[in-house]
Amino acid sequence: MIDEKRLIILTQSAKYDVSCSSSGSRRQNVPGGLGNAAFGGICHSFTSDGRCVSLLKILLSNKCAYDCQYCVNRRSNDVPRASASPEEICELVAEFYKRNYIEGLFLSSAVEISPDRTMELLLDTVIRLRKLYRFNGYIHLKGIPNADPLLIQRAGAYVDRMSFNIELPSERSLKLLAPQKSKNAIVKPMRLLSSADFKENARGRGAGKFLPAGQTTQMIVGASPETDGQILRLSQGLYDAFSLKRVYYSAYIAVNPQSRYLPAKSANLLREHRLYQADWLLRFYGFTAEEIVREDGFLDEEYDPKCAWAVRHMENFPVEVNTAPVEMLVRVPGIGIRSAYRIREARRRTRLTFDDLKKMRVVLKRAKHFITADGKFFGEENFGRMKTLLALQETNENAEQLSFLTGNEIEKSVITGEI
Ligand code: SF4
């Protein structure tokens, strides 16, 4: 069984990967308090059917042969090193599962010796888990770029989800900050995982269905100079090309203050939060990256991206809720996808008023500035005052969403959802 010292090193080293939903939290325990969200080890993720599962989040090894500037596990960093054998990880998963600590595994690794060697060990681990330990829980495996495609294909037949991190928003930044990696080496396995032939040929190579929970990726934000527009265009391209389930955005954490290529300070978490909101608009609301960002290529900090777009395009408003197409209703701040469809259903039967909208859970304090209902307008007619009201609401809502206070610093939690 793995000893406690190595377990701490390997779980702590994995905590910077945000591809699990709870990983963004940095709330620490306080004297007399209970729990510590900043500590590595267990994280949460959502399965394809929407269930939230707790996962053991661990690296097989943090002994990295690569030297990515932004990474705590980089070769040149003087940190305690450890690795575990596939058997040790399997024992740990089985023990934790039996004790009801976890429902699944998030397994990643630094590149120990070579990509192929590391991928072989990861594959060995998941095969043992499925075949010897008969473990049927959720497994999310981080793939190793440049590893042999056959190893990746076999792994895909044993795990629920796999991800290759795109890491940085441009090839130029990748070359500068992660010189041993290349865009091609990262994109190639993503393309393979999304190809029907690759999936088909994987049949018989493993235990079950090929990647039932699909693939995701992660991008570091704020370590390099790309704009939000560049980041969102890249995400849009990845969603379109590889049918990704999610792109995760990870605000850069200054773990390497000596580097002359990196910002001295960690990136603003509000930027990460706005990118998640914008990503939601790309995937579900029919927006394009070009529409969402400002002229300078960045997202507004003051308002959420949908509200910011609406404020910049008041020529489209107000819209009459009884006649506007659904594609326009979902662009109204305060009307989400579900509300838009509820409105469309309800107006077939009756002419909707503001009271009806209230019952449909439309966020009227926001939406009222952008709609009429049965010809009536209850919003603020003065544009300047309306913007102030919206900004105040945004500040109050953000305050409610604040996950914690750290010293004098107020940090914002990463949330996603209908906006
Ligand atoms: S490959 Fe780069 S990002 Fe991954 S563990 Fe090694 S140094 Fe860190």
PDB file of N, CA and C and ligand atoms in Angstrom, residues 59 61-62 64-75 109-111 167 178 181, ligand 1:
ATOM      1  N   LEU A  59      -1.822  11.846  -9.142  1.00  0.00           N
ATOM      2  CA  LEU A  59      -0.847  11.594 -10.206  1.00  0.00           C
ATOM      3  C   LEU A  59      -0.200  10.240  -9.968  1.00  0.00           C
ATOM      4  N   SER A  61       2.793   9.876 -11.064  1.00  0.00           N
ATOM      5  CA  SER A  61       4.149  10.353 -10.735  1.00  0.00           C
ATOM      6  C   SER A  61       4.205  11.863 -10.926  1.00  0.00           C
ATOM      7  N   ASN A  62       5.009  12.540 -10.096  1.00  0.00           N
ATOM      8  CA  ASN A  62       5.247  13.970 -10.352  1.00  0.00           C
ATOM      9  C   ASN A  62       6.713  14.202 -10.752  1.00  0.00           C
ATOM     10  N   CYS A  64       8.842  14.797 -13.399  1.00  0.00           N
ATOM     11  CA  CYS A  64       8.641  15.132 -14.800  1.00  0.00           C
ATOM     12  C   CYS A  64       9.943  15.366 -15.557  1.00  0.00           C
ATOM     13  N   ALA A  65       9.993  14.812 -16.753  1.00  0.00           N
ATOM     14  CA  ALA A  65      11.147  15.022 -17.622  1.00  0.00           C
ATOM     15  C   ALA A  65      11.021  16.346 -18.381  1.00  0.00           C
ATOM     16  N   TYR A  66       9.825  16.940 -18.373  1.00  0.00           N
ATOM     17  CA  TYR A  66       9.584  18.185 -19.109  1.00  0.00           C
ATOM     18  C   TYR A  66       9.752  19.374 -18.153  1.00  0.00           C
ATOM     19  N   ASP A  67       9.804  20.543 -18.761  1.00  0.00           N
ATOM     20  CA  ASP A  67      10.054  21.723 -17.940  1.00  0.00           C
ATOM     21  C   ASP A  67       9.101  22.863 -18.305  1.00  0.00           C
ATOM     22  N   CYS A  68       7.813  22.603 -18.246  1.00  0.00           N
ATOM     23  CA  CYS A  68       6.826  23.640 -18.564  1.00  0.00           C
ATOM     24  C   CYS A  68       6.901  24.722 -17.488  1.00  0.00           C
ATOM     25  N   GLN A  69       7.125  25.936 -17.945  1.00  0.00           N
ATOM     26  CA  GLN A  69       7.403  27.046 -17.028  1.00  0.00           C
ATOM     27  C   GLN A  69       6.320  27.267 -15.975  1.00  0.00           C
ATOM     28  N   TYR A  70       5.065  27.049 -16.348  1.00  0.00           N
ATOM     29  CA  TYR A  70       3.925  27.391 -15.494  1.00  0.00           C
ATOM     30  C   TYR A  70       3.563  26.276 -14.511  1.00  0.00           C
ATOM     31  N   CYS A  71       4.311  25.170 -14.516  1.00  0.00           N
ATOM     32  CA  CYS A  71       3.865  23.984 -13.777  1.00  0.00           C
ATOM     33  C   CYS A  71       4.717  23.740 -12.532  1.00  0.00           C
ATOM     34  N   VAL A  72       4.035  23.415 -11.453  1.00  0.00           N
ATOM     35  CA  VAL A  72       4.731  23.163 -10.191  1.00  0.00           C
ATOM     36  C   VAL A  72       5.595  21.893 -10.273  1.00  0.00           C
ATOM     37  N   ASN A  73       5.210  20.984 -11.178  1.00  0.00           N
ATOM     38  CA  ASN A  73       5.952  19.719 -11.290  1.00  0.00           C
ATOM     39  C   ASN A  73       7.090  19.762 -12.308  1.00  0.00           C
ATOM     40  N   ARG A  74       7.377  20.949 -12.842  1.00  0.00           N
ATOM     41  CA  ARG A  74       8.419  21.040 -13.883  1.00  0.00           C
ATOM     42  C   ARG A  74       9.759  20.522 -13.351  1.00  0.00           C
ATOM     43  N   ARG A  75      10.548  19.987 -14.282  1.00  0.00           N
ATOM     44  CA  ARG A  75      11.813  19.344 -13.916  1.00  0.00           C
ATOM     45  C   ARG A  75      12.719  20.245 -13.071  1.00  0.00           C
ATOM     46  N   SER A 109      -0.586  12.056 -14.824  1.00  0.00           N
ATOM     47  CA  SER A 109       0.816  11.819 -14.473  1.00  0.00           C
ATOM     48  C   SER A 109       1.708  12.854 -15.147  1.00  0.00           C
ATOM     49  N   ALA A 110       2.807  13.142 -14.489  1.00  0.00           N
ATOM     50  CA  ALA A 110       3.880  13.870 -15.155  1.00  0.00           C
ATOM     51  C   ALA A 110       4.518  12.907 -16.159  1.00  0.00           C
ATOM     52  N   VAL A 111       5.319  13.463 -17.080  1.00  0.00           N
ATOM     53  CA  VAL A 111       5.975  12.603 -18.074  1.00  0.00           C
ATOM     54  C   VAL A 111       7.238  12.012 -17.444  1.00  0.00           C
ATOM     55  N   GLU A 167      -3.398  23.247 -22.986  1.00  0.00           N
ATOM     56  CA  GLU A 167      -2.422  24.013 -22.176  1.00  0.00           C
ATOM     57  C   GLU A 167      -2.483  25.523 -22.371  1.00  0.00           C
ATOM     58  N   ALA A 178       6.269  25.945 -22.841  1.00  0.00           N
ATOM     59  CA  ALA A 178       6.310  24.476 -22.701  1.00  0.00           C
ATOM     60  C   ALA A 178       7.065  23.917 -23.905  1.00  0.00           C
ATOM     61  N   LYS A 181       6.566  20.543 -25.631  1.00  0.00           N
ATOM     62  CA  LYS A 181       5.248  20.173 -26.171  1.00  0.00           C
ATOM     63  C   LYS A 181       5.016  20.884 -27.500  1.00  0.00           C
TER      64      LYS A 181
HETATM   65  S1  SF4 B   1       4.518  17.781 -18.748  1.00  0.00           S
HETATM   66 FE1  SF4 B   1       4.641  19.953 -18.199  1.00  0.00          FE
HETATM   67  S2  SF4 B   1       2.593  20.383 -17.349  1.00  0.00           S
HETATM   68 FE2  SF4 B   1       2.830  18.155 -17.348  1.00  0.00          FE
HETATM   69  S3  SF4 B   1       3.647  17.655 -15.332  1.00  0.00           S
HETATM   70 FE3  SF4 B   1       5.398  17.894 -16.686  1.00  0.00          FE
HETATM   71  S4  SF4 B   1       6.032  20.015 -16.433  1.00  0.00           S
HETATM   72 FE4  SF4 B   1       3.956  19.831 -15.632  1.00  0.00          FE
END
